[in-house]
Each structure stands twice: as structure tokens, then as C-alpha cells.
Short mmCIF file of C-alpha atoms in Angstrom, two decimals:
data_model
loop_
_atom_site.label_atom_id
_atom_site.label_comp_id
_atom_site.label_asym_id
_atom_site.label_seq_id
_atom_site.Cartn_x
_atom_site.Cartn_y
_atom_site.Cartn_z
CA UNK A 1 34.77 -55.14 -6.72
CA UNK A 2 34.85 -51.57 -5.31
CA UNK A 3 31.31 -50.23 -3.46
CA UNK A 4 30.04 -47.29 -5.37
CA UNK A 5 28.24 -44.85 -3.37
CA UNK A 6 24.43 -45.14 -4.11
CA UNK A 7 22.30 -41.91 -4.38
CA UNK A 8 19.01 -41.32 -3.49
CA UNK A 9 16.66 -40.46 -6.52
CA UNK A 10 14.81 -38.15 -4.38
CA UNK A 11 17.25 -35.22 -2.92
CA UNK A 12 21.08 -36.70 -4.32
CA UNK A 13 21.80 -37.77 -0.84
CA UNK A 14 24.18 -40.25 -0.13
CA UNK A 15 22.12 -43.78 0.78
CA UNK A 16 23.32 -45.36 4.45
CA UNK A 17 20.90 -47.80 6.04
CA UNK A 18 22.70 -47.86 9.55
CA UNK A 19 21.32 -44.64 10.94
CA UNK A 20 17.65 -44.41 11.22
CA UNK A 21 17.81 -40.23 11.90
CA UNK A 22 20.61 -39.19 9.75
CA UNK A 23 20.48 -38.17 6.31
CA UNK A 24 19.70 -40.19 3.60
CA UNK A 25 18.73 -43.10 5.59
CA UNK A 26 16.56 -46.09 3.63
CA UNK A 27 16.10 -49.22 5.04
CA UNK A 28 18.71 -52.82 3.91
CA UNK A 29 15.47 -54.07 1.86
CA UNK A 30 15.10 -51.09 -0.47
CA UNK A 31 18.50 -50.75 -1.57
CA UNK A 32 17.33 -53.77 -3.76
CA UNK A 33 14.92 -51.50 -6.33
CA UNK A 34 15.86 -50.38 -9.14
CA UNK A 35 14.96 -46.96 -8.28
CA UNK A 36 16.19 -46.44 -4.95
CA UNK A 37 14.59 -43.10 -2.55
CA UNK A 38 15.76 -42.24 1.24
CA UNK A 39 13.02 -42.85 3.65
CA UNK A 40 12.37 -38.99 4.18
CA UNK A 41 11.53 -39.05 0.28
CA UNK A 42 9.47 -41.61 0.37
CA UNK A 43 7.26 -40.31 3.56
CA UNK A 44 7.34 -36.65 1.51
CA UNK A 45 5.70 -38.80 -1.08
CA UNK A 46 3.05 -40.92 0.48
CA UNK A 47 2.62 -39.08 3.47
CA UNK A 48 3.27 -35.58 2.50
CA UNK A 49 5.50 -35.01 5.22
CA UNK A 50 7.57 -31.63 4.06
CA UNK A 51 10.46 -31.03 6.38
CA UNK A 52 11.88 -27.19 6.12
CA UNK A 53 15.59 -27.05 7.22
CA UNK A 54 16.41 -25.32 10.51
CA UNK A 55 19.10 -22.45 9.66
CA UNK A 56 21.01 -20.63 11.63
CA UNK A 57 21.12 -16.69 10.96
CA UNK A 58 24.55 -16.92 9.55
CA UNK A 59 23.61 -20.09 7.09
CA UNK A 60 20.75 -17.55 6.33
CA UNK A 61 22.85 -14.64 5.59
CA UNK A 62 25.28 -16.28 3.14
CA UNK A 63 21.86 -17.26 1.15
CA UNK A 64 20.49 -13.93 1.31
CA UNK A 65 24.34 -12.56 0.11
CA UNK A 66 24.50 -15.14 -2.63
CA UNK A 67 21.02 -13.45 -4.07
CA UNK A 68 22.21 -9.95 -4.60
CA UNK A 69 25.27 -11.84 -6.63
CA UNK A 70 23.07 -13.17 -9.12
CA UNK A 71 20.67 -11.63 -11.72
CA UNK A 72 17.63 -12.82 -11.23
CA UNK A 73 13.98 -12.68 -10.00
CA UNK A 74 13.71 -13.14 -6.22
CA UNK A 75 9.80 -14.54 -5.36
CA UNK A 76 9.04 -14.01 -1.07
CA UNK A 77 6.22 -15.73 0.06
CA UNK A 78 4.73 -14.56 3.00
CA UNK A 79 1.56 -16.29 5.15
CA UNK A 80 -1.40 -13.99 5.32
CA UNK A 81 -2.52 -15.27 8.27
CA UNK A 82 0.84 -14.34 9.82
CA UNK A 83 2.30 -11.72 7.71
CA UNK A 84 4.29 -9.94 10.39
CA UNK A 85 5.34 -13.28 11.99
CA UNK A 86 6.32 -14.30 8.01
CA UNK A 87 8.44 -11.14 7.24
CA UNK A 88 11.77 -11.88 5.80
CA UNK A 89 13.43 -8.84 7.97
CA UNK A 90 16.07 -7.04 5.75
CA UNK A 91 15.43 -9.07 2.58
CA UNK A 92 15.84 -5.49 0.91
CA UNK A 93 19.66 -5.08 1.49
CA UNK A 94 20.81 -7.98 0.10
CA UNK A 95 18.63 -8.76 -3.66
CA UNK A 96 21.10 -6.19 -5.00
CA UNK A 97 19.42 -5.03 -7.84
CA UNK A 98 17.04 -7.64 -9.08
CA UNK A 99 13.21 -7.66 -8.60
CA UNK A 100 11.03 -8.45 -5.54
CA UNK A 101 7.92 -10.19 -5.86
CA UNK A 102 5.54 -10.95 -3.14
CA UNK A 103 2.72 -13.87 -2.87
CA UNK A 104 0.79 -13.82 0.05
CA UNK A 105 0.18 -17.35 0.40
CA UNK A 106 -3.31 -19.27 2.24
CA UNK A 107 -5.86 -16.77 1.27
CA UNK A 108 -8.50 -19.36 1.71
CA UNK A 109 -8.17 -18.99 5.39
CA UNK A 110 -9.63 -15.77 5.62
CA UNK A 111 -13.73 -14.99 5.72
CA UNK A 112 -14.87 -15.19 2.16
CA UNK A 113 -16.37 -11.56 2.98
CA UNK A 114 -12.53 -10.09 2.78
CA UNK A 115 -12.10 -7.67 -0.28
CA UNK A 116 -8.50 -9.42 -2.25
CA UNK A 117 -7.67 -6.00 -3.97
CA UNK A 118 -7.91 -4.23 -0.24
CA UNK A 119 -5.43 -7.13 1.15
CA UNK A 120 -3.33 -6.76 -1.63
CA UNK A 121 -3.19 -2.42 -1.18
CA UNK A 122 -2.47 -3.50 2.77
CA UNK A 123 0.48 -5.77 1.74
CA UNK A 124 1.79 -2.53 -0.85
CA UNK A 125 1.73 -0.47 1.83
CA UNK A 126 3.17 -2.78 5.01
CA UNK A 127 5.62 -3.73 2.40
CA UNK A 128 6.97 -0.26 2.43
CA UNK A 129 6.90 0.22 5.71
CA UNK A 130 8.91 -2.90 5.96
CA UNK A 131 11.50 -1.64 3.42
CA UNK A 132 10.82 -3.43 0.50
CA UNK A 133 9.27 -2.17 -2.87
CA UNK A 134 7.84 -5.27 -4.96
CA UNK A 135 7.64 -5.21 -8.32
CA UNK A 136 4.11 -6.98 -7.93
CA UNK A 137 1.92 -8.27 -4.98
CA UNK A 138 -0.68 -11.83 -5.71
CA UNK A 139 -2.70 -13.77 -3.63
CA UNK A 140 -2.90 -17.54 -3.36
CA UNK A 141 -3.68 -21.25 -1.47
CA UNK A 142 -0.59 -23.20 -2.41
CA UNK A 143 -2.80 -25.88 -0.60
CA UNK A 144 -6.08 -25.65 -2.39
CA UNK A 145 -4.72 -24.86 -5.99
CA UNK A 146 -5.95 -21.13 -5.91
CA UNK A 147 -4.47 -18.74 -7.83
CA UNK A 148 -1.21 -21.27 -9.00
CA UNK A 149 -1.50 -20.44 -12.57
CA UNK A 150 -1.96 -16.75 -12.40
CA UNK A 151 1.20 -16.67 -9.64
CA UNK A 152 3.12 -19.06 -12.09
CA UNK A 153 2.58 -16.95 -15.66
CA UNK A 154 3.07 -13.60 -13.75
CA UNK A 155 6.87 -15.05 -12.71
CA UNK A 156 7.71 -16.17 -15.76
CA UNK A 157 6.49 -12.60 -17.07
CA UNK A 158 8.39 -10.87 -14.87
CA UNK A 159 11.75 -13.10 -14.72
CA UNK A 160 12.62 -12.04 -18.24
CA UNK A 161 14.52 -15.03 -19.23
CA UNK A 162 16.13 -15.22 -15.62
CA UNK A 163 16.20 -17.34 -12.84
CA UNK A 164 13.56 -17.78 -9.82
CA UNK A 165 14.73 -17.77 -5.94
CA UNK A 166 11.63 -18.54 -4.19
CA UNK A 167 12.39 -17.61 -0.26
CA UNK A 168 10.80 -16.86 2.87
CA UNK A 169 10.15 -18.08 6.26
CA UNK A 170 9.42 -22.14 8.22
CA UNK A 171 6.11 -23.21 7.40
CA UNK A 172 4.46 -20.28 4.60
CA UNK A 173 3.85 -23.00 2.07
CA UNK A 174 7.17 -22.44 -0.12
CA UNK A 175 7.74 -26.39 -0.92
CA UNK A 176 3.75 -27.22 -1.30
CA UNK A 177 3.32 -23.76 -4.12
CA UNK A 178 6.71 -25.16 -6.35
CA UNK A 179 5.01 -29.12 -6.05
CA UNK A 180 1.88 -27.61 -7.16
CA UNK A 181 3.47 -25.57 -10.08
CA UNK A 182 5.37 -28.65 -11.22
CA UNK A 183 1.81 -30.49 -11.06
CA UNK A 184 0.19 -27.67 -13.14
CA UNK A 185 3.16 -27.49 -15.53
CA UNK A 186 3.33 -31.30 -15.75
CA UNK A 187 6.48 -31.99 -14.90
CA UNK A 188 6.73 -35.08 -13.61
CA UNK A 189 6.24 -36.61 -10.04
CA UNK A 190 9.92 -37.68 -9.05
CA UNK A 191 10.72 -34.69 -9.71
CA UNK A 192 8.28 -34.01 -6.85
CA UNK A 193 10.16 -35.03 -4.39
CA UNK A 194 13.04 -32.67 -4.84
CA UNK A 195 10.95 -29.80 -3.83
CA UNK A 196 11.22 -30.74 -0.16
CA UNK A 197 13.99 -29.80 2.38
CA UNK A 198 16.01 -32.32 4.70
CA UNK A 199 18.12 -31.04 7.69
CA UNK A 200 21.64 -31.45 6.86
CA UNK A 201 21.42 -30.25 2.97
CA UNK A 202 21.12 -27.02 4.73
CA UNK A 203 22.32 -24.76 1.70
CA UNK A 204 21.23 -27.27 -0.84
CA UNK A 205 19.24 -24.82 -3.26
CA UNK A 206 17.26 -27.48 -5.00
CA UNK A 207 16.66 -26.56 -8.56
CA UNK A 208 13.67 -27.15 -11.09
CA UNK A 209 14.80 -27.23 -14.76
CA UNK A 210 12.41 -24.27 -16.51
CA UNK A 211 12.12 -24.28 -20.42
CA UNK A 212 14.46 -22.09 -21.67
CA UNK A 213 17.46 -23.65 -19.89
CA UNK A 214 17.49 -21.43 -16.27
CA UNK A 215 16.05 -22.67 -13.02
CA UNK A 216 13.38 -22.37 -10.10
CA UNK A 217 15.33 -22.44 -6.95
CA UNK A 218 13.83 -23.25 -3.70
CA UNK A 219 15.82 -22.04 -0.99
CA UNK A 220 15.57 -23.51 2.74
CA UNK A 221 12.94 -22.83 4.63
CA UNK A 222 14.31 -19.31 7.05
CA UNK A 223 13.37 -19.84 11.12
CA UNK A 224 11.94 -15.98 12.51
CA UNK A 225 12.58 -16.18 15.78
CA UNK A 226 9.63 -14.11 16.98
CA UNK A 227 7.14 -16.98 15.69
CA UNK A 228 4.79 -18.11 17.82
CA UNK A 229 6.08 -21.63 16.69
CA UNK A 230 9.35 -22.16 18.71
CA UNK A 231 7.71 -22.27 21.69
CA UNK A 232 5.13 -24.75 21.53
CA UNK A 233 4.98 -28.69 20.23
CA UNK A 234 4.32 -29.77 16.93
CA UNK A 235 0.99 -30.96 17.94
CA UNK A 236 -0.09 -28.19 19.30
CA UNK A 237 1.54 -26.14 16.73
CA UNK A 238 -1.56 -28.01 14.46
CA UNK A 239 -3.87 -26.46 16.90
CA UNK A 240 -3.04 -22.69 16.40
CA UNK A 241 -2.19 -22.94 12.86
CA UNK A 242 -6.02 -23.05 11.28
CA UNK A 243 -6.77 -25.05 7.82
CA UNK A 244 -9.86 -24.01 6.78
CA UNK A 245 -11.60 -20.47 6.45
CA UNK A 246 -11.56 -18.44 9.65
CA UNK A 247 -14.99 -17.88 11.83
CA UNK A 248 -14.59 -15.39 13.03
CA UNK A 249 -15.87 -14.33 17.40
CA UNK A 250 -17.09 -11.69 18.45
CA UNK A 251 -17.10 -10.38 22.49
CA UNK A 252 -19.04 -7.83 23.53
CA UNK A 253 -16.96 -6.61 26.48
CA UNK A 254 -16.97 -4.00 28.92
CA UNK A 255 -13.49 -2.21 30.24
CA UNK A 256 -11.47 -5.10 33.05
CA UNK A 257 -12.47 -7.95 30.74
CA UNK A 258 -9.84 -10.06 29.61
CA UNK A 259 -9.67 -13.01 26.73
CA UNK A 260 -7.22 -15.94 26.78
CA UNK A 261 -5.80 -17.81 23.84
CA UNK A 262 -5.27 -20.91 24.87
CA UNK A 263 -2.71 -19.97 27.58
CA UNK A 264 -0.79 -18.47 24.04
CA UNK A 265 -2.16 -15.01 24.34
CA UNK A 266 -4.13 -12.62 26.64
CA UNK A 267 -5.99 -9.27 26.03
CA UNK A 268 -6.95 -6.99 28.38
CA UNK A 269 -9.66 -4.49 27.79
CA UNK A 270 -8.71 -1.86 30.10
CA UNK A 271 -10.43 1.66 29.29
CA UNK A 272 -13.22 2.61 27.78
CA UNK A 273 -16.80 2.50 26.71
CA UNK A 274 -19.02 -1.13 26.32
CA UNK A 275 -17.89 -2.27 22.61
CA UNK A 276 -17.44 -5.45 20.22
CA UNK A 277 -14.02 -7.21 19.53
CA UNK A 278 -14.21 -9.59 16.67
CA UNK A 279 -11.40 -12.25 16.96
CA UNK A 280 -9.68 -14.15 14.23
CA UNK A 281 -8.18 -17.33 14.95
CA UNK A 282 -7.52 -20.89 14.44
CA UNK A 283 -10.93 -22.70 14.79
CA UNK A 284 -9.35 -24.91 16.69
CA UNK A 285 -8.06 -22.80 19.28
CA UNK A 286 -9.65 -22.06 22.48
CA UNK A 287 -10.85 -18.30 23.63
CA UNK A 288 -11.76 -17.90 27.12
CA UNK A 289 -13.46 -15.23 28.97
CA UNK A 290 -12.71 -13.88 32.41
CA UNK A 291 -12.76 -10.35 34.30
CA UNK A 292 -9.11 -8.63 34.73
CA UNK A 293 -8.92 -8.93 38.29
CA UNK A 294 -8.94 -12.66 38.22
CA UNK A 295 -6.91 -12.78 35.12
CA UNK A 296 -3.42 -13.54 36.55
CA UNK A 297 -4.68 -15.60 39.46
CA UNK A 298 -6.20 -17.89 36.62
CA UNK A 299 -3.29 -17.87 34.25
CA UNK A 300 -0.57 -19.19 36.80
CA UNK A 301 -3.63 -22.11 38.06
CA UNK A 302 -4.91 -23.18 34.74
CA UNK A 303 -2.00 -22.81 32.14
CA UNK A 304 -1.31 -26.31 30.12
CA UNK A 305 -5.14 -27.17 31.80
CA UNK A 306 -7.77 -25.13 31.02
CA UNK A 307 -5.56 -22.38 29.04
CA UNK A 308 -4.20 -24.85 26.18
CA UNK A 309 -2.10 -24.69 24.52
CA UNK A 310 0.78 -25.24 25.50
CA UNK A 311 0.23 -28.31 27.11
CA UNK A 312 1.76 -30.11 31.06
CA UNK A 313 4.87 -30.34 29.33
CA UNK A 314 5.13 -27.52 26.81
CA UNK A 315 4.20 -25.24 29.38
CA UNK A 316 7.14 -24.94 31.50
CA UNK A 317 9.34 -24.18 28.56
CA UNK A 318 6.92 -21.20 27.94
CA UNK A 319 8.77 -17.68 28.33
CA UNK A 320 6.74 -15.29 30.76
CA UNK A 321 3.60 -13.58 28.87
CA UNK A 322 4.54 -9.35 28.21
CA UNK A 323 2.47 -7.15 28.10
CA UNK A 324 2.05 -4.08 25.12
CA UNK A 325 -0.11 -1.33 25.72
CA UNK A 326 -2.48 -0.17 23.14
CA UNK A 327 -4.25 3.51 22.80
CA UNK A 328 -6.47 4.03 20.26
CA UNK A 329 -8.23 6.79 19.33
CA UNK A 330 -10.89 6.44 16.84
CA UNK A 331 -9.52 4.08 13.63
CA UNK A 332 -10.47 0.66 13.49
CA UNK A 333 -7.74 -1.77 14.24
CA UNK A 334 -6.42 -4.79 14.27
CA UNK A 335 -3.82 -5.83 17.29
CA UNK A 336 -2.05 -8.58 16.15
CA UNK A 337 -0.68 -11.69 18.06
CA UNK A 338 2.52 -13.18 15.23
CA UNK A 339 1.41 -16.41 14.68
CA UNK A 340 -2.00 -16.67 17.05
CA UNK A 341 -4.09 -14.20 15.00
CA UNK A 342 -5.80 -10.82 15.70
CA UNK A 343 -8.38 -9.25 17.27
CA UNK A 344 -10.15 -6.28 15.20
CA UNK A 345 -11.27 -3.07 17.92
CA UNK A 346 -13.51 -0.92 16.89
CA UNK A 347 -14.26 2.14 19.48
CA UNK A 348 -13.53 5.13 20.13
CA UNK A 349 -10.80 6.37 23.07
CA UNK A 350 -9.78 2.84 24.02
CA UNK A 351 -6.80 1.32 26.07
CA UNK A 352 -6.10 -2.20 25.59
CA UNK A 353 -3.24 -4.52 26.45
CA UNK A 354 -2.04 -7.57 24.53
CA UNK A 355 0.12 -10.11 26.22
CA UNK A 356 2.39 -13.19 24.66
CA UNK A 357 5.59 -15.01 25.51
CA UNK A 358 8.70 -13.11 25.55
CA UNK A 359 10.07 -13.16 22.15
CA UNK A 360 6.76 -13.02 20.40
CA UNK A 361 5.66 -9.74 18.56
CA UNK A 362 2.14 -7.99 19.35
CA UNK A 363 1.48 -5.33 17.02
CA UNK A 364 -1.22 -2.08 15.80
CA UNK A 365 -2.30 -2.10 12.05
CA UNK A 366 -5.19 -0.61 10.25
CA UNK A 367 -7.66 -3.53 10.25
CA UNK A 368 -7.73 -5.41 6.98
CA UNK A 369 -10.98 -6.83 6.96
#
């Protein structure tokens, strides 16, 4: 009798049981169901483990080449807490001529007190600056359910009887916003399961059948190499990365006072009069205080001790901290660590210096909240 080849239910991978880490990988025992998954499918759907694929730039670019090809509606989802660090660089050459829309994703990390239709004018205008007109700009939690069905109607508005590419960066919430629409929708739950990403499918577009006959198309997950995230563990990637609304700190600090993140992030107040910095971060994550002077001498003692993350082993992987040098006149700002979080400055005539590992971006912006 010949072997047929038996597919997972999950992704359409092939089913092996001899390798434990490769792809479609279930163990002897389960290939006796009736309905057979591979493990990663079944962790995905009783632990909720979502794995984005790891692309290289060229994978990335034949994606981002095969969108201006098609007519559709292209849907970027960006993380609000790290919009920046989230940017799809150059998305804007290669959609061709079809429509942009942009969902800020995890709004319910930031302080109740924020004004939505002020974010949303920020993201219009960074957008811009960025290079990219959308045709419409929403605000959501892909994790708490907010804002799913208004997101959901507004793309089927605007797709006009086309199909969805829903792209953007590692780890903005991409595969948990298209479970939650199928939930909403009520499509059913093995169909849940396709929505996820396993390494070695790397172009796999997994498609969700729509109504009329077109598809939702999730694309692989896109690494930005200036993310905070590639230099630091996945545990302690769960301690910079917040999950519930921000509280925000506030330092009253006078010019050669410094504040560590963890060991992530450093900023230097270097000129000026005695004024308040209100800092927005992961609740989790460690700020501490220290004068200028003693700044360095602390850094290269403590870091992966007192100044976590990263941690003893994380740390000497760490590129060197650079500095960026700040002058601001008289507008209140925000200086912006991609991926850490930001601290808002509001004074008059000020110098200040932000520091992260080589690679990472620190940046000026109006201050959004």
C-alpha cells in the first residue's frame, strides 16, 4: 500500500514525527485522530503561542513587490506604543496603486487621559512624513476586543469588492486582530489556527475565505532591525513590552541628572533650568536615578545587575549605548526610545541626551499626550 503524505489541519504542512523542531512536527500518538494538527498548531491553540516568521529583507521585498502586482486593499498595522520602531520603511513604493490603510494597534496601553482623535491627527501627520498617504487612520486593542468591529466594517468599506493584505512588523498584533475578526465574524475556530505563522512557510500568505469569494491575507510577520527586540531575550523582551495601561513617572530633575532604563536606555539632562520629565514605559520596567557624573562609572558596574534588563547573559551581546543630542527650545516633546518608550520634556531652552544600543533609533516628536 503506498504512504500518502498526511497534512496538518492547522497550516497544510506536511506531518513528520521524527523531528521535534522542524516543521510540521506532531508526535507518533496523534497521527492516530481523525483530525490530525502539528504540535505548533496545537500550542497556538491551547496555549496561544503565535510564532511570527523571521524574514530576511529580500524574502520581505518579493512580498512587498508581489503587493503593488495585485489590486487590492493593503491594511499596515502599526504598535502605538512603538510606532517608529513599527514603521514598515518604504511600504509606499511598492502598493502600486492600491489603498493604504493604517490601524494603530494596543491603544489600551496608553493613559485613559489620551485624546484618540489627537493620536489619530499625530499618526496623519507622521504618516506623511514617513511617505505614506492612508486612505484612513483607526485605533484599536487586537488583545482586548476594542475597536474590532469598527476596524473590520471600515475594510470591507473600503476594499470595494477586493482583497485584504494585512502587513506590518514582528510582534504589532497582526495574527491576534485577524483571530479576533474571525471570532467576531463567526467563522469558525480551526480556521483559527491558520492565522498564525511558522518559520519555514516563510512566504506562505495564509488566506481567510471573505463572503463574496476574495480573501484576507495575512502576510509574515516583517523583522525592523532597529527594534529594541533583537537585542534582548524573550523573557526579558516580556519585561519592556507593557500589557496593561501605562502609569505614567514623573522626575523632577535638575541639569547632570541622568535616568536608566533598565540598563536598555539612558537620559541625560544636561542644560537647563529645574523641570519635570514624565516617563512612559512598561510598568514592569525599572527607572533608576543617578547624577551624570557617576552615570558611566555605574553603567559598566551594574549592567545585567542593578540596570536590568538585559540580564548576566543578555548583556554581553548588548551593542555599546549612543548617544543623540537633543535641543529644545520651547515645544513640548516627546524623545522617544523604539521599543522602550518615551519621555515627554516640557521646558524651555533645554539640552538633553538620549542613549541606546547601537542599532536602536532615539528620536524628537511633538508630544502626543
Amino acid at each position: 500500500m503506498e504512504e500518502r503524505n498526511v497534512i496538518c489541519a492547522g497550516c497544510g504542512v506536511t506531518i513528520q514525527s521524527e523531528a521535534k523542531e522542524t516543521l510540521g512536527y506532531a508526535p507518533a500518538s496523534a497521527l492516530e485522530r481523525d483530525v490530525i494538527i502539528c504540535q505548533r498548531c496545537f500550542r497556538l491553540t491551547h496555549y496561544n503561542e503565535v510564532q511570527d516568521v523571521s524574514l530576511t529583507d529580500d524574502d520581505f521585498l518579493k512580498i512587498l513587490n508581489g503587493l503593488g502586482q495585485k489590486k487590492a486593499l493593503i491594511v499596515k498595522v502599526v504598535d502605538i506604543f512603538d510606532f517608529t520602531g513599527s514603521w514598515l520603511p518604504g511600504l509606499h513604493r511598492f502598493v502600486g496603486g492600491n489603498d493604504v490603510m493604517l490601524v494603530g494597534n494596543k491603544v489600551d496601553l496608553l493613559p485613559k487621559s489620551l485624546n484618540h482623535n489627537r493620536l489619530i491627527n499625530w499618526m496623519k501627520k507622521s504618516s506623511k512624513e514617513l511617505g505614506l498617504k492612508p486612505i484612513d487612520v483607526m485605533l484599536m486593542s487586537a488583545e482586548k476586543g476594542i475597536g474590532i468591529e469598527e476596524v473590520a466594517s471600515k475594510i470591507d468599506r473600503l476594499r470595494k469588492g477586493q482583497d485584504v493584505y494585512v502587513v506590518g512588523c514582528t510582534n504589532v498584533g497582526k495574527s491576534t486582530f485577524i483571530n479576533k475578526v474571525i471570532k467576531t465574524f463567526g467563522g469558525d475556530t480551526e480556521q483559527l489556527i491558520t492565522t498564525s505563522h511558522f518559520p519555514g512557510t516563510t512566504l506562505d500568505m495564509i488566506d481567510i475565505p471573505l463572503d463574496d469569494g476574495r480573501a484576507l491575507y495575512d502576510t509574515p510577520g516583517i523583522i525592523n532591525h532597529h527594534q529594541m527586540a533583537h537585542y534582548i531575550d524573550k523573557h526579558e523582551l516580556k519585561v519592556i513590552t507593557p500589557k496593561k495601561e501605562i502609569k505614567p513617572m514623573v522626575y523632577q530633575l535638575n541639569a547632570g541628572q541622568t535616568l536608566f532604563f533598565g540598563g536598555l536606555g539612558r537620559f541625560d539632562f544636561v542644560k537647563g533650568e529645574r523641570t519635570s520629565f514624565t516617563c512612559y514605559r512598561s510598568n514592569e520596567l525599572h527607572i533608576h536615578r543617578t547624577k551624570q557624573e557617576k552615570a558611566e562609572e555605574l553603567y559598566q558596574n551594574q549592567i545585567g545587575e542593578l540596570l536590568t534588563p538585559p540580564g548576566p547573559k543578555s548583556k554581553d551581546s548588548l551593542p555599546p549605548l549612543v548617544k543623540h543630542t537633543f535641543h529644545i527650545k520651547d515645544k513640548k516633546v516627546d524623545i522617544v526610545f523604539s521599543g522602550l518608550g518615551w519621555v515627554t520634556v516640557n521646558g524651555i531652552n533645554i539640552q538633553v541626551d538620549g542613549y541606546a544600543p547601537k542599532g536602536v533609533n532615539v528620536t524628537i516628536r511633538e508630544s502626543i499626550i
